[in-house]
PDB file of C-alpha atoms in Angstrom:
ATOM      1  CA  MET A 253     -29.837  -8.857  13.146  1.00 42.00           C
ATOM      2  CA  SER A 254     -27.176  -8.845  15.831  1.00 54.00           C
ATOM      3  CA  SER A 255     -25.952  -5.648  17.389  1.00 84.00           C
ATOM      4  CA  SER A 256     -22.476  -6.752  16.237  1.00 90.00           C
ATOM      5  CA  ALA A 257     -23.618  -6.455  12.631  1.00 92.00           C
ATOM      6  CA  ALA A 258     -25.039  -3.004  13.385  1.00 94.00           C
ATOM      7  CA  VAL A 259     -21.679  -1.887  14.819  1.00 96.00           C
ATOM      8  CA  ARG A 260     -19.869  -3.088  11.704  1.00 97.00           C
ATOM      9  CA  ALA A 261     -22.375  -1.467   9.357  1.00 96.00           C
ATOM     10  CA  THR A 262     -22.043   1.789  11.298  1.00 96.00           C
ATOM     11  CA  ALA A 263     -18.241   1.544  11.254  1.00 97.00           C
ATOM     12  CA  ALA A 264     -18.332   1.018   7.473  1.00 97.00           C
ATOM     13  CA  SER A 265     -20.450   4.148   7.140  1.00 96.00           C
ATOM     14  CA  VAL A 266     -18.016   6.092   9.334  1.00 97.00           C
ATOM     15  CA  ILE A 267     -15.043   4.952   7.223  1.00 97.00           C
ATOM     16  CA  ASP A 268     -16.943   5.852   4.065  1.00 96.00           C
ATOM     17  CA  GLU A 269     -17.735   9.328   5.422  1.00 96.00           C
ATOM     18  CA  VAL A 270     -14.029   9.914   6.032  1.00 96.00           C
ATOM     19  CA  ARG A 271     -12.672   8.415   2.807  1.00 94.00           C
ATOM     20  CA  GLN A 272     -15.322   9.425   0.288  1.00 91.00           C
ATOM     21  CA  HIS A 273     -16.731  12.610   1.757  1.00 90.00           C
ATOM     22  CA  GLY A 274     -13.722  14.138   3.533  1.00 92.00           C
ATOM     23  CA  ARG A 275     -15.397  14.250   6.925  1.00 93.00           C
ATOM     24  CA  SER A 276     -13.146  14.213   9.981  1.00 94.00           C
ATOM     25  CA  LEU A 277     -13.020  10.893  11.800  1.00 96.00           C
ATOM     26  CA  ASP A 278     -14.114  12.481  15.065  1.00 93.00           C
ATOM     27  CA  ALA A 279     -17.193  14.049  13.442  1.00 93.00           C
ATOM     28  CA  ALA A 280     -18.089  10.837  11.614  1.00 95.00           C
ATOM     29  CA  LEU A 281     -17.633   8.792  14.790  1.00 95.00           C
ATOM     30  CA  GLU A 282     -19.827  11.166  16.786  1.00 93.00           C
ATOM     31  CA  LYS A 283     -22.623  10.669  14.266  1.00 93.00           C
ATOM     32  CA  GLY A 284     -22.082   6.892  14.334  1.00 93.00           C
ATOM     33  CA  ARG A 285     -22.038   6.724  18.129  1.00 93.00           C
ATOM     34  CA  ARG A 286     -25.520   8.223  18.303  1.00 92.00           C
ATOM     35  CA  GLN A 287     -26.817   5.175  16.412  1.00 90.00           C
ATOM     36  CA  LEU A 288     -25.422   2.645  18.900  1.00 91.00           C
ATOM     37  CA  ASP A 289     -25.735   1.826  22.564  1.00 89.00           C
ATOM     38  CA  ASP A 290     -22.873   2.423  24.994  1.00 88.00           C
ATOM     39  CA  ASP A 291     -21.754  -1.209  24.953  1.00 90.00           C
ATOM     40  CA  ASN A 292     -20.714  -0.923  21.300  1.00 93.00           C
ATOM     41  CA  GLN A 293     -18.826   2.386  21.395  1.00 93.00           C
ATOM     42  CA  ALA A 294     -15.366   0.881  21.899  1.00 94.00           C
ATOM     43  CA  LEU A 295     -15.767  -1.637  19.071  1.00 95.00           C
ATOM     44  CA  LEU A 296     -17.003   1.080  16.717  1.00 96.00           C
ATOM     45  CA  ALA A 297     -13.977   3.248  17.496  1.00 96.00           C
ATOM     46  CA  GLU A 298     -11.509   0.368  17.152  1.00 96.00           C
ATOM     47  CA  LEU A 299     -12.916  -0.738  13.803  1.00 97.00           C
ATOM     48  CA  ALA A 300     -12.961   2.785  12.376  1.00 97.00           C
ATOM     49  CA  TYR A 301      -9.613   3.988  13.737  1.00 96.00           C
ATOM     50  CA  GLY A 302      -7.876   0.697  13.005  1.00 96.00           C
ATOM     51  CA  THR A 303      -9.129   0.304   9.461  1.00 97.00           C
ATOM     52  CA  LEU A 304      -8.192   3.883   8.632  1.00 97.00           C
ATOM     53  CA  ARG A 305      -4.814   3.529  10.369  1.00 96.00           C
ATOM     54  CA  HIS A 306      -4.016   0.526   8.148  1.00 97.00           C
ATOM     55  CA  TYR A 307      -6.020   1.715   5.144  1.00 97.00           C
ATOM     56  CA  ARG A 308      -3.384   1.356   2.416  1.00 97.00           C
ATOM     57  CA  ALA A 309      -2.336  -2.112   3.559  1.00 98.00           C
ATOM     58  CA  VAL A 310      -5.919  -3.341   3.894  1.00 98.00           C
ATOM     59  CA  ASP A 311      -6.835  -1.780   0.549  1.00 97.00           C
ATOM     60  CA  TRP A 312      -3.916  -3.606  -1.067  1.00 98.00           C
ATOM     61  CA  ILE A 313      -5.007  -6.913   0.509  1.00 98.00           C
ATOM     62  CA  LEU A 314      -8.586  -6.416  -0.689  1.00 98.00           C
ATOM     63  CA  SER A 315      -7.372  -5.646  -4.206  1.00 97.00           C
ATOM     64  CA  GLN A 316      -5.595  -9.006  -4.242  1.00 97.00           C
ATOM     65  CA  LEU A 317      -8.813 -10.782  -3.291  1.00 97.00           C
ATOM     66  CA  LEU A 318     -11.148  -9.067  -5.763  1.00 96.00           C
ATOM     67  CA  ALA A 319     -11.212 -10.042  -9.434  1.00 93.00           C
ATOM     68  CA  LYS A 320     -12.111  -6.435 -10.264  1.00 93.00           C
ATOM     69  CA  SER A 321     -12.576  -3.266  -8.258  1.00 92.00           C
ATOM     70  CA  LEU A 322     -15.940  -2.517  -6.734  1.00 93.00           C
ATOM     71  CA  PRO A 323     -17.816   0.376  -8.354  1.00 91.00           C
ATOM     72  CA  LYS A 324     -17.399   3.717  -6.575  1.00 92.00           C
ATOM     73  CA  LYS A 325     -21.085   3.660  -5.597  1.00 93.00           C
ATOM     74  CA  GLU A 326     -20.269   0.625  -3.413  1.00 95.00           C
ATOM     75  CA  SER A 327     -17.828   2.537  -1.226  1.00 95.00           C
ATOM     76  CA  ARG A 328     -19.626   1.568   2.009  1.00 95.00           C
ATOM     77  CA  ALA A 329     -19.540  -2.095   0.991  1.00 96.00           C
ATOM     78  CA  LYS A 330     -15.817  -1.751   0.258  1.00 97.00           C
ATOM     79  CA  ALA A 331     -15.291  -0.139   3.666  1.00 97.00           C
ATOM     80  CA  LEU A 332     -17.090  -3.070   5.279  1.00 98.00           C
ATOM     81  CA  LEU A 333     -14.888  -5.604   3.493  1.00 98.00           C
ATOM     82  CA  MET A 334     -11.824  -3.650   4.537  1.00 98.00           C
ATOM     83  CA  LEU A 335     -12.817  -3.465   8.182  1.00 98.00           C
ATOM     84  CA  ALA A 336     -13.538  -7.216   8.212  1.00 98.00           C
ATOM     85  CA  ILE A 337     -10.047  -7.863   6.833  1.00 98.00           C
ATOM     86  CA  TYR A 338      -8.593  -5.498   9.452  1.00 98.00           C
ATOM     87  CA  GLU A 339     -10.589  -7.279  12.130  1.00 97.00           C
ATOM     88  CA  GLN A 340      -9.242 -10.696  11.180  1.00 97.00           C
ATOM     89  CA  TRP A 341      -5.680  -9.482  10.632  1.00 97.00           C
ATOM     90  CA  GLN A 342      -5.065  -6.949  13.396  1.00 96.00           C
ATOM     91  CA  MET A 343      -7.736  -7.717  15.981  1.00 95.00           C
ATOM     92  CA  ARG A 344      -7.352 -11.467  15.461  1.00 95.00           C
ATOM     93  CA  THR A 345     -11.090 -12.042  15.424  1.00 94.00           C
ATOM     94  CA  PRO A 346     -11.698 -15.660  14.389  1.00 94.00           C
ATOM     95  CA  SER A 347     -12.393 -15.845  10.676  1.00 93.00           C
ATOM     96  CA  HIS A 348     -15.791 -17.518  11.012  1.00 94.00           C
ATOM     97  CA  ALA A 349     -17.015 -14.776  13.362  1.00 94.00           C
ATOM     98  CA  ALA A 350     -15.708 -11.882  11.265  1.00 95.00           C
ATOM     99  CA  VAL A 351     -17.174 -13.393   8.095  1.00 96.00           C
ATOM    100  CA  SER A 352     -20.574 -14.020   9.655  1.00 95.00           C
ATOM    101  CA  GLU A 353     -20.839 -10.524  11.116  1.00 95.00           C
ATOM    102  CA  ALA A 354     -19.650  -8.882   7.901  1.00 96.00           C
ATOM    103  CA  VAL A 355     -22.234 -10.789   5.856  1.00 96.00           C
ATOM    104  CA  ASN A 356     -24.963  -9.709   8.278  1.00 95.00           C
ATOM    105  CA  ALA A 357     -23.663  -6.132   8.211  1.00 96.00           C
ATOM    106  CA  MET A 358     -23.725  -6.150   4.396  1.00 96.00           C
ATOM    107  CA  ARG A 359     -27.424  -6.957   4.609  1.00 94.00           C
ATOM    108  CA  LYS A 360     -27.859  -4.171   7.161  1.00 93.00           C
ATOM    109  CA  LEU A 361     -26.266  -1.802   4.640  1.00 93.00           C
ATOM    110  CA  LYS A 362     -29.007  -2.935   2.222  1.00 93.00           C
ATOM    111  CA  ARG A 363     -26.505  -4.675  -0.044  1.00 92.00           C
ATOM    112  CA  PRO A 364     -27.786  -8.280   0.124  1.00 91.00           C
ATOM    113  CA  ALA A 365     -26.432  -9.030  -3.345  1.00 90.00           C
ATOM    114  CA  LEU A 366     -22.943  -8.268  -2.033  1.00 94.00           C
ATOM    115  CA  ALA A 367     -23.353 -10.503   1.017  1.00 94.00           C
ATOM    116  CA  ARG A 368     -22.302 -13.546  -1.036  1.00 94.00           C
ATOM    117  CA  LEU A 369     -19.264 -11.658  -2.335  1.00 94.00           C
ATOM    118  CA  ALA A 370     -18.349 -10.683   1.228  1.00 96.00           C
ATOM    119  CA  ASN A 371     -18.649 -14.302   2.322  1.00 96.00           C
ATOM    120  CA  ALA A 372     -16.390 -15.526  -0.501  1.00 96.00           C
ATOM    121  CA  ILE A 373     -13.782 -12.752  -0.205  1.00 97.00           C
ATOM    122  CA  LEU A 374     -13.489 -12.926   3.572  1.00 97.00           C
ATOM    123  CA  ARG A 375     -13.346 -16.722   3.686  1.00 97.00           C
ATOM    124  CA  ARG A 376     -10.615 -16.583   1.064  1.00 97.00           C
ATOM    125  CA  PHE A 377      -8.717 -14.071   3.186  1.00 98.00           C
ATOM    126  CA  GLY A 378      -9.001 -16.449   6.133  1.00 96.00           C
ATOM    127  CA  ARG A 379      -7.512 -19.276   4.065  1.00 96.00           C
ATOM    128  CA  GLU A 380      -4.806 -17.219   2.350  1.00 97.00           C
ATOM    129  CA  GLN A 381      -3.947 -14.769   5.107  1.00 97.00           C
ATOM    130  CA  ALA A 382      -0.369 -15.961   5.672  1.00 97.00           C
ATOM    131  CA  THR A 383       0.448 -15.841   1.945  1.00 98.00           C
ATOM    132  CA  LEU A 384      -1.174 -12.436   1.482  1.00 98.00           C
ATOM    133  CA  LEU A 385       0.633 -10.954   4.471  1.00 98.00           C
ATOM    134  CA  ALA A 386       3.954 -12.326   3.181  1.00 98.00           C
ATOM    135  CA  GLU A 387       3.238 -10.672  -0.195  1.00 98.00           C
ATOM    136  CA  LEU A 388       2.221  -7.451   1.579  1.00 98.00           C
ATOM    137  CA  ALA A 389       5.581  -7.372   3.361  1.00 97.00           C
ATOM    138  CA  ARG A 390       7.281  -7.211  -0.062  1.00 97.00           C
ATOM    139  CA  GLN A 391       5.319  -4.128  -1.138  1.00 97.00           C
ATOM    140  CA  PRO A 392       6.666  -0.553  -0.904  1.00 96.00           C
ATOM    141  CA  VAL A 393       6.952   0.667   2.675  1.00 95.00           C
ATOM    142  CA  ALA A 394       4.250   3.297   2.084  1.00 96.00           C
ATOM    143  CA  ILE A 395       1.735   0.490   1.492  1.00 97.00           C
ATOM    144  CA  VAL A 396       3.046  -1.787   4.239  1.00 96.00           C
ATOM    145  CA  GLN A 397       3.029   1.037   6.794  1.00 95.00           C
ATOM    146  CA  SER A 398      -0.095   2.729   5.332  1.00 96.00           C
ATOM    147  CA  HIS A 399       1.425   6.176   4.949  1.00 96.00           C
ATOM    148  CA  PRO A 400       1.250   8.581   2.014  1.00 95.00           C
ATOM    149  CA  ASP A 401       4.237   8.287  -0.329  1.00 96.00           C
ATOM    150  CA  TRP A 402       5.222  11.910   0.268  1.00 97.00           C
ATOM    151  CA  LEU A 403       5.276  11.439   4.053  1.00 97.00           C
ATOM    152  CA  VAL A 404       7.429   8.311   3.838  1.00 97.00           C
ATOM    153  CA  GLN A 405       9.874  10.212   1.641  1.00 97.00           C
ATOM    154  CA  GLN A 406       9.937  13.223   3.974  1.00 97.00           C
ATOM    155  CA  ILE A 407      10.560  11.042   7.026  1.00 97.00           C
ATOM    156  CA  ARG A 408      13.335   9.199   5.199  1.00 96.00           C
ATOM    157  CA  ASP A 409      14.893  12.509   4.153  1.00 97.00           C
ATOM    158  CA  ASP A 410      14.691  14.053   7.620  1.00 97.00           C
ATOM    159  CA  TRP A 411      15.456  11.029   9.814  1.00 97.00           C
ATOM    160  CA  PRO A 412      17.009   8.333   7.609  1.00 95.00           C
ATOM    161  CA  GLU A 413      18.351   6.247  10.497  1.00 96.00           C
ATOM    162  CA  HIS A 414      15.018   6.267  12.346  1.00 96.00           C
ATOM    163  CA  ALA A 415      12.525   6.204   9.464  1.00 95.00           C
ATOM    164  CA  ASP A 416      11.322   2.624   9.973  1.00 93.00           C
ATOM    165  CA  ALA A 417      10.821   3.128  13.709  1.00 94.00           C
ATOM    166  CA  ILE A 418       8.949   6.398  13.135  1.00 96.00           C
ATOM    167  CA  LEU A 419       6.640   4.833  10.552  1.00 94.00           C
ATOM    168  CA  SER A 420       5.909   1.874  12.840  1.00 93.00           C
ATOM    169  CA  ALA A 421       5.272   4.180  15.795  1.00 94.00           C
ATOM    170  CA  ASN A 422       2.801   6.179  13.711  1.00 92.00           C
ATOM    171  CA  ASN A 423       0.645   3.047  13.479  1.00 89.00           C
ATOM    172  CA  ALA A 424       0.525   2.475  17.232  1.00 87.00           C
ATOM    173  CA  ARG A 425      -2.776   3.012  18.986  1.00 83.00           C
TER     174      ARG A 425
END
């Protein structure tokens, strides 16, 4: 198994630790970094930070691609699918590479039965990306900008003329 698949599997575990178990991203990343060599640290951080930064948007995209939601017990598999979508969308990793690595990472997560689902979902995203992103743009700003509804409302209340710029800036690296 490639070290690239190991990075993605570790990143999925980091995202899962944050989303499902309430762990801080820094603490989850520190644990993940110990599992990888130095050459993979930057990719791990980018996948984890980026997927979480765009979590609501990526979650919405994934929901459009799945016929039904994944069971809660498959939260790491869901995190892996989300980071592969993020990788194709925001990092502009070629679809074939992101799909291949995600399928290998799904096996590394000991979810071989979901490897076929990952292949199908991520290939579909590659084919339908432009349409999905156009549909995403028509969603509420909280989803598009991946912010909690309450925060979007507070920013709009406090800085109505600058709200869009503030929300966009919040998603900058």
